[in-house]
mmCIF file of C-alpha atoms in Angstrom:
data_model
loop_
_atom_site.group_PDB
_atom_site.id
_atom_site.type_symbol
_atom_site.label_atom_id
_atom_site.label_comp_id
_atom_site.label_asym_id
_atom_site.label_seq_id
_atom_site.Cartn_x
_atom_site.Cartn_y
_atom_site.Cartn_z
ATOM 1 C CA MET V 1 -4.805 164.933 164.985
ATOM 2 C CA HIS V 2 -1.816 163.069 166.296
ATOM 3 C CA ILE V 3 1.819 164.043 165.657
ATOM 4 C CA ASP V 4 2.178 161.053 163.312
ATOM 5 C CA SER V 5 -0.791 162.260 161.245
ATOM 6 C CA PHE V 6 0.848 165.652 160.718
ATOM 7 C CA MET V 7 4.090 164.001 159.664
ATOM 8 C CA HIS V 8 2.079 161.720 157.382
ATOM 9 C CA GLU V 9 0.760 164.851 155.648
ATOM 10 C CA ALA V 10 4.280 166.249 155.316
ATOM 11 C CA ILE V 11 5.404 162.940 153.792
ATOM 12 C CA GLY V 12 2.476 163.241 151.369
ATOM 13 C CA GLU V 13 3.780 166.652 150.291
ATOM 14 C CA ALA V 14 7.260 165.172 149.795
ATOM 15 C CA LYS V 15 5.848 162.392 147.601
ATOM 16 C CA LYS V 16 3.833 164.909 145.593
ATOM 17 C CA GLY V 17 7.062 166.844 144.995
ATOM 18 C CA LEU V 18 8.821 163.676 143.856
ATOM 19 C CA SER V 19 6.008 162.886 141.413
ATOM 20 C CA GLU V 20 6.453 166.397 139.940
ATOM 21 C CA GLY V 21 10.162 165.754 139.326
ATOM 22 C CA GLY V 22 11.153 167.665 142.439
ATOM 23 C CA ILE V 23 13.147 167.030 145.586
ATOM 24 C CA PRO V 24 11.079 164.926 148.028
ATOM 25 C CA ILE V 25 10.902 167.119 151.115
ATOM 26 C CA GLY V 26 7.565 168.151 152.562
ATOM 27 C CA SER V 27 6.429 170.380 155.381
ATOM 28 C CA VAL V 28 3.278 171.426 157.239
ATOM 29 C CA LEU V 29 2.656 174.212 159.742
ATOM 30 C CA VAL V 30 0.331 173.397 162.641
ATOM 31 C CA ARG V 31 -1.530 175.716 164.992
ATOM 32 C CA ASP V 32 -4.142 174.695 167.575
ATOM 33 C CA GLY V 33 -4.029 171.093 166.407
ATOM 34 C CA LYS V 34 -4.770 171.992 162.799
ATOM 35 C CA ILE V 35 -2.679 172.235 159.649
ATOM 36 C CA ILE V 36 -2.688 175.879 158.564
ATOM 37 C CA SER V 37 -0.340 175.502 155.590
ATOM 38 C CA ARG V 38 1.534 172.968 153.516
ATOM 39 C CA GLY V 39 4.621 173.124 151.381
ATOM 40 C CA ARG V 40 7.154 171.104 149.494
ATOM 41 C CA ASN V 41 10.530 171.712 147.948
ATOM 42 C CA ARG V 42 9.915 173.366 144.564
ATOM 43 C CA ARG V 43 13.432 174.274 143.440
ATOM 44 C CA VAL V 44 13.004 172.242 140.280
ATOM 45 C CA GLN V 45 9.302 172.880 139.666
ATOM 46 C CA GLU V 46 9.602 176.694 139.964
ATOM 47 C CA GLN V 47 13.332 177.024 139.173
ATOM 48 C CA ASN V 48 13.461 178.771 142.538
ATOM 49 C CA PRO V 49 16.491 178.056 144.723
ATOM 50 C CA MET V 50 14.819 179.529 147.807
ATOM 51 C CA LYS V 51 11.780 177.241 147.606
ATOM 52 C CA HIS V 52 12.809 174.732 150.200
ATOM 53 C CA ALA V 53 9.832 172.850 151.686
ATOM 54 C CA GLU V 54 9.726 174.838 154.925
ATOM 55 C CA ILE V 55 9.977 178.183 153.092
ATOM 56 C CA ASP V 56 7.215 177.116 150.683
ATOM 57 C CA CYS V 57 5.059 176.171 153.677
ATOM 58 C CA LEU V 58 5.724 179.527 155.403
ATOM 59 C CA VAL V 59 5.003 181.428 152.177
ATOM 60 C CA ASN V 60 1.719 179.526 151.841
ATOM 61 C CA ALA V 61 0.784 180.364 155.442
ATOM 62 C CA GLY V 62 0.755 184.053 154.518
ATOM 63 C CA ARG V 63 1.057 186.873 157.037
ATOM 64 C CA ILE V 64 -0.172 185.042 160.135
ATOM 65 C CA GLY V 65 1.337 187.458 162.638
ATOM 66 C CA SER V 66 2.930 185.615 165.544
ATOM 67 C CA TYR V 67 4.338 182.114 165.079
ATOM 68 C CA ARG V 68 4.699 181.500 168.816
ATOM 69 C CA ASP V 69 1.898 178.924 168.944
ATOM 70 C CA THR V 70 2.902 177.062 165.802
ATOM 71 C CA ILE V 71 4.794 173.833 165.184
ATOM 72 C CA LEU V 72 6.679 173.279 161.940
ATOM 73 C CA TYR V 73 6.849 169.731 160.610
ATOM 74 C CA SER V 74 9.356 168.717 157.991
ATOM 75 C CA THR V 75 10.293 165.336 156.575
ATOM 76 C CA LEU V 76 13.960 166.392 156.815
ATOM 77 C CA ILE V 77 15.890 168.456 159.363
ATOM 78 C CA PRO V 78 15.956 172.114 158.188
ATOM 79 C CA CYS V 79 19.059 173.559 156.568
ATOM 80 C CA TYR V 80 20.405 177.004 157.618
ATOM 81 C CA LEU V 81 18.030 178.841 155.282
ATOM 82 C CA CYS V 82 14.955 177.213 156.797
ATOM 83 C CA ALA V 83 16.366 177.146 160.323
ATOM 84 C CA GLY V 84 17.083 180.863 159.904
ATOM 85 C CA ALA V 85 13.384 181.412 159.199
ATOM 86 C CA VAL V 86 12.474 179.349 162.269
ATOM 87 C CA VAL V 87 14.800 181.379 164.499
ATOM 88 C CA GLN V 88 13.918 184.790 163.029
ATOM 89 C CA PHE V 89 10.175 184.252 163.274
ATOM 90 C CA ASN V 90 10.338 182.565 166.686
ATOM 91 C CA ILE V 91 8.787 179.254 165.733
ATOM 92 C CA PRO V 92 9.219 177.439 169.036
ATOM 93 C CA LYS V 93 9.103 173.815 167.915
ATOM 94 C CA VAL V 94 10.213 171.833 164.877
ATOM 95 C CA ILE V 95 9.364 168.147 164.385
ATOM 96 C CA VAL V 96 11.401 166.355 161.740
ATOM 97 C CA GLY V 97 11.081 162.993 160.030
ATOM 98 C CA GLU V 98 14.812 162.429 160.062
ATOM 99 C CA ALA V 99 18.255 163.990 160.344
ATOM 100 C CA ARG V 100 20.322 161.058 159.143
ATOM 101 C CA THR V 101 20.682 161.697 155.397
ATOM 102 C CA PHE V 102 21.457 165.391 156.110
ATOM 103 C CA HIS V 103 22.540 166.961 159.386
ATOM 104 C CA GLY V 104 21.063 170.405 158.772
ATOM 105 C CA ALA V 105 21.157 173.178 161.325
ATOM 106 C CA GLU V 106 19.911 171.290 164.374
ATOM 107 C CA LYS V 107 22.558 172.707 166.739
ATOM 108 C CA PHE V 108 21.880 176.266 165.540
ATOM 109 C CA MET V 109 18.158 175.903 166.239
ATOM 110 C CA ARG V 110 18.754 174.396 169.674
ATOM 111 C CA GLU V 111 21.185 177.199 170.542
ATOM 112 C CA HIS V 112 18.316 179.594 169.802
ATOM 113 C CA SER V 113 15.936 177.747 172.135
ATOM 114 C CA VAL V 114 14.006 175.955 169.403
ATOM 115 C CA GLU V 115 12.724 172.556 170.523
ATOM 116 C CA VAL V 116 13.718 170.011 167.878
ATOM 117 C CA VAL V 117 12.048 166.593 167.887
ATOM 118 C CA ASN V 118 13.476 163.952 165.573
ATOM 119 C CA LEU V 119 11.027 161.123 164.820
ATOM 120 C CA ASN V 120 13.796 159.216 163.035
ATOM 121 C CA LEU V 121 11.371 157.569 160.624
ATOM 122 C CA MET V 122 12.668 154.869 158.300
ATOM 123 C CA GLU V 123 10.146 155.965 155.651
ATOM 124 C CA CYS V 124 11.732 159.438 155.518
ATOM 125 C CA ILE V 125 15.303 158.129 155.693
ATOM 126 C CA GLU V 126 14.693 155.697 152.827
ATOM 127 C CA MET V 127 12.842 158.243 150.652
ATOM 128 C CA MET V 128 15.567 160.863 151.018
ATOM 129 C CA GLY V 129 18.436 158.371 150.928
ATOM 130 C CA ARG V 130 17.229 156.940 147.628
ATOM 131 C CA PHE V 131 16.766 160.407 146.126
ATOM 132 C CA ILE V 132 20.266 161.528 147.136
ATOM 133 C CA ARG V 133 21.837 158.339 145.730
ATOM 134 C CA GLU V 134 19.987 158.743 142.442
ATOM 135 C CA ASN V 135 20.296 162.552 142.124
ATOM 136 C CA PRO V 136 23.477 163.634 143.890
ATOM 137 C CA GLU V 137 24.004 166.758 141.753
ATOM 138 C CA LEU V 138 20.475 168.059 142.286
ATOM 139 C CA TRP V 139 20.728 167.421 145.989
ATOM 140 C CA ASN V 140 24.094 169.145 146.277
ATOM 141 C CA GLU V 141 22.699 172.142 144.419
ATOM 142 C CA ASP V 142 19.804 172.307 146.856
ATOM 143 C CA ILE V 143 22.076 172.517 149.887
ATOM 144 C CA GLY V 144 24.690 174.764 148.263
ATOM 145 C CA MET V 145 27.465 172.174 148.063
ATOM 146 C CA MET N 1 31.472 199.418 138.827
ATOM 147 C CA HIS N 2 32.557 200.565 142.261
ATOM 148 C CA ILE N 3 31.239 199.208 145.548
ATOM 149 C CA ASP N 4 29.333 202.470 146.132
ATOM 150 C CA SER N 5 27.597 202.087 142.777
ATOM 151 C CA PHE N 6 26.325 198.632 143.706
ATOM 152 C CA MET N 7 25.033 199.926 147.027
ATOM 153 C CA HIS N 8 23.457 202.836 145.170
ATOM 154 C CA GLU N 9 21.506 200.286 143.115
ATOM 155 C CA ALA N 10 20.426 198.449 146.278
ATOM 156 C CA ILE N 11 19.242 201.770 147.733
ATOM 157 C CA GLY N 12 17.290 202.342 144.525
ATOM 158 C CA GLU N 13 15.529 199.008 145.068
ATOM 159 C CA ALA N 14 14.715 200.008 148.657
ATOM 160 C CA LYS N 15 13.216 203.305 147.468
ATOM 161 C CA LYS N 16 11.202 201.487 144.810
ATOM 162 C CA GLY N 17 9.810 199.249 147.539
ATOM 163 C CA LEU N 18 8.906 202.252 149.667
ATOM 164 C CA SER N 19 7.084 203.843 146.742
ATOM 165 C CA GLU N 20 5.056 200.629 146.384
ATOM 166 C CA GLY N 21 3.977 200.813 150.021
ATOM 167 C CA GLY N 22 6.574 198.270 151.069
ATOM 168 C CA ILE N 23 9.422 198.046 153.546
ATOM 169 C CA PRO N 24 12.447 199.969 152.204
ATOM 170 C CA ILE N 25 15.164 197.349 152.055
ATOM 171 C CA GLY N 26 16.950 196.596 148.796
ATOM 172 C CA SER N 27 19.543 194.110 147.654
ATOM 173 C CA VAL N 28 21.678 193.232 144.644
ATOM 174 C CA LEU N 29 23.818 190.186 143.869
ATOM 175 C CA VAL N 30 27.125 190.822 142.125
ATOM 176 C CA ARG N 31 29.363 188.441 140.186
ATOM 177 C CA ASP N 32 32.434 189.383 138.161
ATOM 178 C CA GLY N 33 31.819 193.079 138.769
ATOM 179 C CA LYS N 34 28.275 192.933 137.403
ATOM 180 C CA ILE N 35 24.851 192.919 139.000
ATOM 181 C CA ILE N 36 23.229 189.572 138.205
ATOM 182 C CA SER N 37 20.023 190.101 140.191
ATOM 183 C CA ARG N 38 18.091 192.648 142.195
ATOM 184 C CA GLY N 39 15.503 192.401 144.913
ATOM 185 C CA ARG N 40 13.567 194.299 147.499
ATOM 186 C CA ASN N 41 11.440 193.473 150.492
ATOM 187 C CA ARG N 42 7.982 192.539 149.145
ATOM 188 C CA ARG N 43 6.221 191.306 152.301
ATOM 189 C CA VAL N 44 3.502 193.900 151.819
ATOM 190 C CA GLN N 45 3.379 193.920 148.025
ATOM 191 C CA GLU N 46 3.044 190.132 147.688
ATOM 192 C CA GLN N 47 1.641 189.397 151.173
ATOM 193 C CA ASN N 48 4.639 187.092 151.437
ATOM 194 C CA PRO N 49 6.428 186.966 154.800
ATOM 195 C CA MET N 50 9.481 185.239 153.307
ATOM 196 C CA LYS N 51 10.091 187.952 150.712
ATOM 197 C CA HIS N 52 12.852 189.804 152.469
ATOM 198 C CA ALA N 53 15.032 191.814 150.089
ATOM 199 C CA GLU N 54 17.906 189.349 150.059
ATOM 200 C CA ILE N 55 15.583 186.356 149.498
ATOM 201 C CA ASP N 56 13.820 188.229 146.676
ATOM 202 C CA CYS N 57 17.211 188.953 145.122
ATOM 203 C CA LEU N 58 18.292 185.297 145.408
ATOM 204 C CA VAL N 59 14.974 184.113 143.954
ATOM 205 C CA ASN N 60 15.436 186.503 141.039
ATOM 206 C CA ALA N 61 18.980 185.221 140.444
ATOM 207 C CA GLY N 62 17.539 181.783 139.661
ATOM 208 C CA ARG N 63 19.513 178.561 139.778
ATOM 209 C CA ILE N 64 23.002 179.980 139.297
ATOM 210 C CA GLY N 65 24.864 176.976 140.693
ATOM 211 C CA SER N 66 27.742 178.028 142.928
ATOM 212 C CA TYR N 67 27.584 181.322 144.831
ATOM 213 C CA ARG N 68 31.256 181.236 145.774
ATOM 214 C CA ASP N 69 32.224 184.128 143.501
ATOM 215 C CA THR N 70 29.262 186.329 144.405
ATOM 216 C CA ILE N 71 28.854 189.300 146.731
ATOM 217 C CA LEU N 72 25.466 190.102 148.247
ATOM 218 C CA TYR N 73 24.688 193.774 148.851
ATOM 219 C CA SER N 74 21.878 194.838 151.152
ATOM 220 C CA THR N 75 20.859 198.242 152.464
ATOM 221 C CA LEU N 76 20.379 196.619 155.899
ATOM 222 C CA ILE N 77 22.246 193.888 157.751
ATOM 223 C CA PRO N 78 20.554 190.524 157.033
ATOM 224 C CA CYS N 79 18.276 188.902 159.622
ATOM 225 C CA TYR N 80 18.582 185.198 160.465
ATOM 226 C CA LEU N 81 16.378 184.147 157.519
ATOM 227 C CA CYS N 82 18.584 185.939 155.000
ATOM 228 C CA ALA N 83 21.820 185.193 156.842
ATOM 229 C CA GLY N 84 20.730 181.548 156.846
ATOM 230 C CA ALA N 85 20.532 181.679 153.049
ATOM 231 C CA VAL N 86 23.987 183.291 152.905
ATOM 232 C CA VAL N 87 25.504 180.579 155.104
ATOM 233 C CA GLN N 88 23.684 177.638 153.473
ATOM 234 C CA PHE N 89 24.592 178.677 149.928
ATOM 235 C CA ASN N 90 28.141 179.715 150.823
ATOM 236 C CA ILE N 91 27.953 183.344 149.758
ATOM 237 C CA PRO N 92 31.377 184.465 150.927
ATOM 238 C CA LYS N 93 30.849 188.208 151.283
ATOM 239 C CA VAL N 94 28.014 190.495 152.312
ATOM 240 C CA ILE N 95 28.211 194.294 152.056
ATOM 241 C CA VAL N 96 25.577 196.192 154.027
ATOM 242 C CA GLY N 97 24.478 199.812 154.074
ATOM 243 C CA GLU N 98 24.012 199.812 157.814
ATOM 244 C CA ALA N 99 23.522 197.720 160.961
ATOM 245 C CA ARG N 100 22.456 200.477 163.328
ATOM 246 C CA THR N 101 18.648 200.430 163.081
ATOM 247 C CA PHE N 102 18.689 196.607 163.314
ATOM 248 C CA HIS N 103 21.482 194.355 164.497
ATOM 249 C CA GLY N 104 20.605 191.322 162.390
ATOM 250 C CA ALA N 105 22.661 188.173 162.329
ATOM 251 C CA GLU N 106 26.121 189.642 161.821
ATOM 252 C CA LYS N 107 27.810 187.483 164.479
ATOM 253 C CA PHE N 108 26.195 184.328 163.049
ATOM 254 C CA MET N 109 27.507 185.121 159.556
ATOM 255 C CA ARG N 110 31.017 185.909 160.843
ATOM 256 C CA GLU N 111 31.046 182.651 162.834
ATOM 257 C CA HIS N 112 30.403 180.882 159.530
ATOM 258 C CA SER N 113 33.333 182.639 157.828
ATOM 259 C CA VAL N 114 31.228 185.142 155.889
ATOM 260 C CA GLU N 115 33.033 188.448 155.362
ATOM 261 C CA VAL N 116 30.677 191.227 156.432
ATOM 262 C CA VAL N 117 31.457 194.804 155.400
ATOM 263 C CA ASN N 118 29.369 197.561 156.960
ATOM 264 C CA LEU N 119 29.426 200.805 154.957
ATOM 265 C CA ASN N 120 27.528 202.549 157.762
ATOM 266 C CA LEU N 121 25.806 204.943 155.364
ATOM 267 C CA MET N 122 23.745 207.790 156.796
ATOM 268 C CA GLU N 123 21.381 207.540 153.816
ATOM 269 C CA CYS N 124 20.503 203.952 154.734
ATOM 270 C CA ILE N 125 20.297 204.668 158.473
ATOM 271 C CA GLU N 126 17.963 207.608 157.935
ATOM 272 C CA MET N 127 15.750 205.788 155.407
ATOM 273 C CA MET N 128 15.289 202.772 157.677
ATOM 274 C CA GLY N 129 15.124 204.785 160.903
ATOM 275 C CA ARG N 130 12.307 206.908 159.529
ATOM 276 C CA PHE N 131 10.401 203.870 158.284
ATOM 277 C CA ILE N 132 10.668 202.076 161.641
ATOM 278 C CA ARG N 133 9.521 205.185 163.553
ATOM 279 C CA GLU N 134 6.534 205.634 161.261
ATOM 280 C CA ASN N 135 5.621 201.927 160.845
ATOM 281 C CA PRO N 136 6.680 200.090 164.012
ATOM 282 C CA GLU N 137 4.056 197.341 163.702
ATOM 283 C CA LEU N 138 4.922 196.530 160.106
ATOM 284 C CA TRP N 139 8.598 196.478 160.946
ATOM 285 C CA ASN N 140 8.112 194.234 163.975
ATOM 286 C CA GLU N 141 6.060 191.845 161.844
ATOM 287 C CA ASP N 142 8.865 191.708 159.300
ATOM 288 C CA ILE N 143 11.441 190.628 161.862
ATOM 289 C CA GLY N 144 9.102 188.337 163.802
ATOM 290 C CA MET N 145 8.877 190.453 166.931
#
Protein backbone atom coordinates (compact mmCIF):
# COMPACT_ATOMS: atom_id res chain seq x y z
CA MET A 1 0.00 0.00 0.00
CA HIS A 2 1.04 3.55 -0.65
CA ILE A 3 1.49 6.23 2.03
CA ASP A 4 -1.70 7.94 0.82
CA SER A 5 -3.67 4.71 1.27
CA PHE A 6 -2.58 4.46 4.91
CA MET A 7 -3.56 8.07 5.52
CA HIS A 8 -6.86 7.37 3.76
CA GLU A 9 -7.50 4.64 6.35
CA ALA A 10 -6.64 7.02 9.19
CA ILE A 11 -9.06 9.58 7.73
CA GLY A 12 -11.68 6.81 7.64
CA GLU A 13 -11.15 6.25 11.37
CA ALA A 14 -11.52 9.99 11.99
CA LYS A 15 -14.81 10.07 10.07
CA LYS A 16 -16.06 7.02 11.97
CA GLY A 17 -15.29 8.88 15.21
CA LEU A 18 -17.19 11.93 13.99
CA SER A 19 -20.22 9.80 13.11
CA GLU A 20 -20.16 8.43 16.69
CA GLY A 21 -20.29 11.96 18.12
CA GLY A 22 -16.56 11.97 18.78
CA ILE A 23 -13.57 14.11 17.88
CA PRO A 24 -12.52 13.40 14.27
CA ILE A 25 -8.92 12.25 14.63
CA GLY A 26 -7.83 8.88 13.33
CA SER A 27 -4.64 6.87 13.39
CA VAL A 28 -3.13 3.66 12.01
CA LEU A 29 0.07 1.82 12.88
CA VAL A 30 1.98 0.27 9.98
CA ARG A 31 4.64 -2.42 9.98
CA ASP A 32 6.13 -4.13 6.91
CA GLY A 33 3.74 -2.30 4.61
CA LYS A 34 0.66 -3.48 6.48
CA ILE A 35 -1.73 -1.86 8.94
CA ILE A 36 -1.35 -3.68 12.25
CA SER A 37 -3.77 -1.53 14.26
CA ARG A 38 -6.26 1.29 13.98
CA GLY A 39 -7.58 3.85 16.39
CA ARG A 40 -9.59 6.99 16.74
CA ASN A 41 -10.15 9.60 19.40
CA ARG A 42 -12.72 8.16 21.83
CA ARG A 43 -12.76 10.75 24.61
CA VAL A 44 -16.47 11.29 24.13
CA GLN A 45 -17.47 7.73 23.20
CA GLU A 46 -15.71 6.14 26.22
CA GLN A 47 -15.63 9.21 28.50
CA ASN A 48 -11.89 8.55 28.54
CA PRO A 49 -9.62 11.60 28.45
CA MET A 50 -6.57 9.51 27.56
CA LYS A 51 -8.16 7.97 24.46
CA HIS A 52 -6.56 10.17 21.88
CA ALA A 53 -6.45 8.53 18.42
CA GLU A 54 -2.78 7.55 18.59
CA ILE A 55 -3.15 6.09 22.10
CA ASP A 56 -6.24 4.14 21.01
CA CYS A 57 -4.27 2.80 18.04
CA LEU A 58 -1.32 1.78 20.27
CA VAL A 59 -3.67 0.14 22.78
CA ASN A 60 -5.29 -1.80 19.93
CA ALA A 61 -1.87 -2.93 18.66
CA GLY A 62 -1.34 -4.79 21.94
CA ARG A 63 2.06 -5.84 23.25
CA ILE A 64 3.97 -5.93 19.96
CA GLY A 65 7.43 -5.73 21.51
CA SER A 66 9.67 -3.36 19.57
CA TYR A 67 8.19 -0.43 17.65
CA ARG A 68 11.42 0.28 15.78
CA ASP A 69 10.06 -0.90 12.42
CA THR A 70 6.69 0.81 12.72
CA ILE A 71 5.27 4.02 11.29
CA LEU A 72 2.45 5.85 13.06
CA TYR A 73 -0.05 7.69 10.90
CA SER A 74 -2.36 10.31 12.33
CA THR A 75 -4.74 12.74 10.68
CA LEU A 76 -3.46 15.43 13.08
CA ILE A 77 -0.02 16.17 14.52
CA PRO A 78 0.30 14.40 17.92
CA CYS A 79 -0.07 16.36 21.15
CA TYR A 80 2.42 15.87 24.03
CA LEU A 81 0.56 12.84 25.37
CA CYS A 82 0.76 11.00 22.06
CA ALA A 83 4.20 12.35 21.18
CA GLY A 84 5.34 11.15 24.61
CA ALA A 85 4.23 7.64 23.66
CA VAL A 86 6.08 7.94 20.34
CA VAL A 87 9.30 9.03 22.07
CA GLN A 88 9.08 6.55 24.97
CA PHE A 89 8.42 3.56 22.74
CA ASN A 90 10.91 4.62 20.07
CA ILE A 91 8.52 4.86 17.15
CA PRO A 92 10.93 6.21 14.54
CA LYS A 93 8.53 7.86 12.10
CA VAL A 94 5.23 9.71 12.31
CA ILE A 95 3.24 10.76 9.22
CA VAL A 96 0.54 13.34 9.84
CA GLY A 97 -2.33 14.67 7.76
CA GLU A 98 -1.83 18.19 9.00
CA ALA A 99 -0.37 20.44 11.67
CA ARG A 100 -2.18 23.64 10.80
CA THR A 101 -5.28 23.54 13.03
CA PHE A 102 -3.10 22.43 15.99
CA HIS A 103 0.66 22.70 16.36
CA GLY A 104 1.12 19.71 18.66
CA ALA A 105 4.50 18.50 19.82
CA GLU A 106 6.34 18.42 16.50
CA LYS A 107 9.50 20.10 17.84
CA PHE A 108 9.62 17.73 20.83
CA MET A 109 9.44 14.68 18.56
CA ARG A 110 12.11 16.03 16.22
CA GLU A 111 14.39 16.80 19.17
CA HIS A 112 14.09 13.11 20.06
CA SER A 113 15.08 12.00 16.55
CA VAL A 114 11.58 11.12 15.40
CA GLU A 115 11.09 11.70 11.67
CA VAL A 116 7.91 13.74 11.22
CA VAL A 117 6.33 13.96 7.77
CA ASN A 118 3.50 16.43 7.30
CA LEU A 119 1.31 15.66 4.27
CA ASN A 120 -0.52 18.96 4.77
CA LEU A 121 -3.77 17.59 3.37
CA MET A 122 -6.66 19.98 2.80
CA GLU A 123 -9.12 17.17 3.62
CA CYS A 124 -7.65 16.85 7.13
CA ILE A 125 -7.33 20.61 7.65
CA GLU A 126 -10.95 21.19 6.65
CA MET A 127 -12.32 18.27 8.72
CA MET A 128 -10.51 19.38 11.87
CA GLY A 129 -11.00 23.09 11.25
CA ARG A 130 -14.75 22.65 10.94
CA PHE A 131 -14.90 20.51 14.09
CA ILE A 132 -12.93 23.04 16.14
CA ARG A 133 -15.11 25.94 14.93
CA GLU A 134 -18.29 24.04 15.77
CA ASN A 135 -17.09 22.44 19.05
CA PRO A 136 -14.50 24.73 20.61
CA GLU A 137 -15.18 23.60 24.20
CA LEU A 138 -14.85 19.90 23.40
CA TRP A 139 -11.68 20.53 21.47
CA ASN A 140 -10.16 22.63 24.24
CA GLU A 141 -10.98 19.90 26.74
CA ASP A 142 -9.23 17.36 24.54
CA ILE A 143 -5.98 19.32 24.48
CA GLY A 144 -6.14 20.45 28.11
CA MET A 145 -6.78 24.14 27.41
CA MET B 1 -4.24 14.05 54.53
CA HIS B 2 -0.49 14.53 54.50
CA ILE B 3 1.75 14.13 51.47
CA ASP B 4 3.15 10.89 52.93
CA SER B 5 -0.36 9.47 53.23
CA PHE B 6 -1.04 10.08 49.55
CA MET B 7 2.23 8.41 48.60
CA HIS B 8 1.34 5.56 50.94
CA GLU B 9 -1.84 5.05 48.90
CA ALA B 10 0.15 5.10 45.65
CA ILE B 11 2.50 2.48 47.12
CA GLY B 12 -0.55 0.41 48.02
CA GLU B 13 -1.63 0.52 44.37
CA ALA B 14 1.86 -0.58 43.29
CA LYS B 15 1.74 -3.53 45.70
CA LYS B 16 -1.73 -4.47 44.46
CA GLY B 17 -0.34 -4.52 40.93
CA LEU B 18 2.56 -6.72 42.00
CA SER B 19 0.16 -9.16 43.64
CA GLU B 20 -1.74 -9.37 40.33
CA GLY B 21 1.44 -10.30 38.47
CA GLY B 22 1.91 -6.76 37.22
CA ILE B 23 4.60 -4.11 37.30
CA PRO B 24 4.65 -2.45 40.75
CA ILE B 25 4.03 1.20 39.99
CA GLY B 26 1.11 3.04 41.56
CA SER B 27 -0.38 6.49 41.26
CA VAL B 28 -3.06 8.70 42.79
CA LEU B 29 -4.51 12.03 41.69
CA VAL B 30 -5.26 14.56 44.42
CA ARG B 31 -7.50 17.62 44.36
CA ASP B 32 -8.43 19.78 47.35
CA GLY B 33 -6.61 17.45 49.72
CA LYS B 34 -8.55 14.40 48.56
CA ILE B 35 -7.73 11.46 46.33
CA ILE B 36 -10.00 11.67 43.29
CA SER B 37 -8.58 8.67 41.42
CA ARG B 38 -6.16 5.79 41.72
CA GLY B 39 -4.25 3.73 39.21
CA ARG B 40 -1.54 1.18 38.75
CA ASN B 41 0.48 -0.19 35.89
CA ARG B 42 -1.72 -2.78 34.14
CA ARG B 43 0.36 -3.63 31.06
CA VAL B 44 0.40 -7.28 32.07
CA GLN B 45 -3.07 -7.50 33.60
CA GLU B 46 -4.85 -5.95 30.61
CA GLN B 47 -2.21 -6.72 27.94
CA ASN B 48 -2.29 -2.97 27.38
CA PRO B 49 1.04 -1.26 26.70
CA MET B 50 -0.40 2.21 27.34
CA LYS B 51 -1.63 1.34 30.84
CA HIS B 52 1.16 2.89 32.82
CA ALA B 53 0.15 3.74 36.39
CA GLU B 54 -0.28 7.45 35.76
CA ILE B 55 -2.33 6.88 32.58
CA ASP B 56 -4.52 4.35 34.43
CA CYS B 57 -5.04 6.91 37.19
CA LEU B 58 -5.95 9.65 34.68
CA VAL B 59 -8.32 7.30 32.85
CA ASN B 60 -9.99 6.45 36.15
CA ALA B 61 -10.37 10.15 37.00
CA GLY B 62 -12.63 10.56 33.96
CA ARG B 63 -13.37 13.86 32.27
CA ILE B 64 -12.64 16.19 35.18
CA GLY B 65 -12.16 19.32 33.08
CA SER B 66 -9.21 21.38 34.29
CA TYR B 67 -6.27 19.68 36.02
CA ARG B 68 -4.78 22.95 37.23
CA ASP B 69 -5.58 22.31 40.89
CA THR B 70 -4.48 18.68 40.90
CA ILE B 71 -1.32 16.93 42.09
CA LEU B 72 -0.26 13.63 40.55
CA TYR B 73 1.52 11.17 42.84
CA SER B 74 3.50 8.26 41.44
CA THR B 75 5.78 5.74 43.11
CA LEU B 76 8.21 6.21 40.19
CA ILE B 77 9.21 9.22 38.11
CA PRO B 78 6.98 9.37 34.99
CA CYS B 79 8.31 8.25 31.60
CA TYR B 80 7.75 10.35 28.47
CA LEU B 81 4.28 8.87 27.87
CA CYS B 82 3.06 9.84 31.33
CA ALA B 83 5.04 13.08 31.45
CA GLY B 84 3.48 13.91 28.08
CA ALA B 85 0.04 13.57 29.67
CA VAL B 86 1.15 15.79 32.57
CA VAL B 87 2.41 18.50 30.21
CA GLN B 88 -0.51 18.31 27.75
CA PHE B 89 -3.18 18.50 30.45
CA ASN B 90 -1.33 21.11 32.51
CA ILE B 91 -0.97 19.14 35.73
CA PRO B 92 1.14 21.61 37.68
CA LYS B 93 2.77 19.33 40.24
CA VAL B 94 4.04 15.76 40.33
CA ILE B 95 5.27 14.07 43.51
CA VAL B 96 7.29 10.90 42.99
CA GLY B 97 8.49 8.17 45.32
CA GLU B 98 11.81 7.86 43.56
CA ALA B 99 13.79 8.54 40.38
CA ARG B 100 16.78 6.33 41.08
CA THR B 101 15.85 3.03 39.41
CA PHE B 102 14.63 4.94 36.32
CA HIS B 103 15.37 8.51 35.33
CA GLY B 104 12.16 9.17 33.42
CA ALA B 105 11.30 12.50 31.90
CA GLU B 106 12.02 14.78 34.84
CA LYS B 107 13.94 17.38 32.80
CA PHE B 108 11.16 17.48 30.18
CA MET B 109 8.52 18.14 32.85
CA ARG B 110 10.63 20.85 34.53
CA GLU B 111 11.22 22.53 31.15
CA HIS B 112 7.44 22.74 30.84
CA SER B 113 7.08 24.39 34.26
CA VAL B 114 5.88 21.28 36.09
CA GLU B 115 6.96 21.22 39.73
CA VAL B 116 8.55 17.84 40.40
CA VAL B 117 9.09 16.74 44.00
CA ASN B 118 11.16 13.61 44.58
CA LEU B 119 10.57 12.02 47.99
CA ASN B 120 13.42 9.59 47.33
CA LEU B 121 11.83 6.85 49.43
CA MET B 122 13.82 3.70 50.14
CA GLU B 123 10.59 1.68 50.11
CA CYS B 124 9.92 2.70 46.50
CA ILE B 125 13.55 2.27 45.42
CA GLU B 126 13.73 -1.22 46.90
CA MET B 127 10.35 -2.33 45.51
CA MET B 128 11.20 -1.19 41.98
CA GLY B 129 14.85 -2.24 42.15
CA ARG B 130 13.89 -5.77 43.11
CA PHE B 131 11.27 -5.98 40.37
CA ILE B 132 13.70 -4.77 37.68
CA ARG B 133 16.39 -7.24 38.81
CA GLU B 134 13.93 -10.13 38.76
CA ASN B 135 12.00 -9.12 35.60
CA PRO B 136 14.38 -7.22 33.32
CA GLU B 137 12.59 -8.17 30.09
CA LEU B 138 9.18 -7.11 31.34
CA TRP B 139 10.59 -3.86 32.62
CA ASN B 140 12.42 -3.10 29.37
CA GLU B 141 9.21 -3.78 27.44
CA ASP B 142 7.36 -1.34 29.67
CA ILE B 143 9.75 1.51 28.92
CA GLY B 144 10.23 0.64 25.25
CA MET B 145 13.83 -0.51 25.51
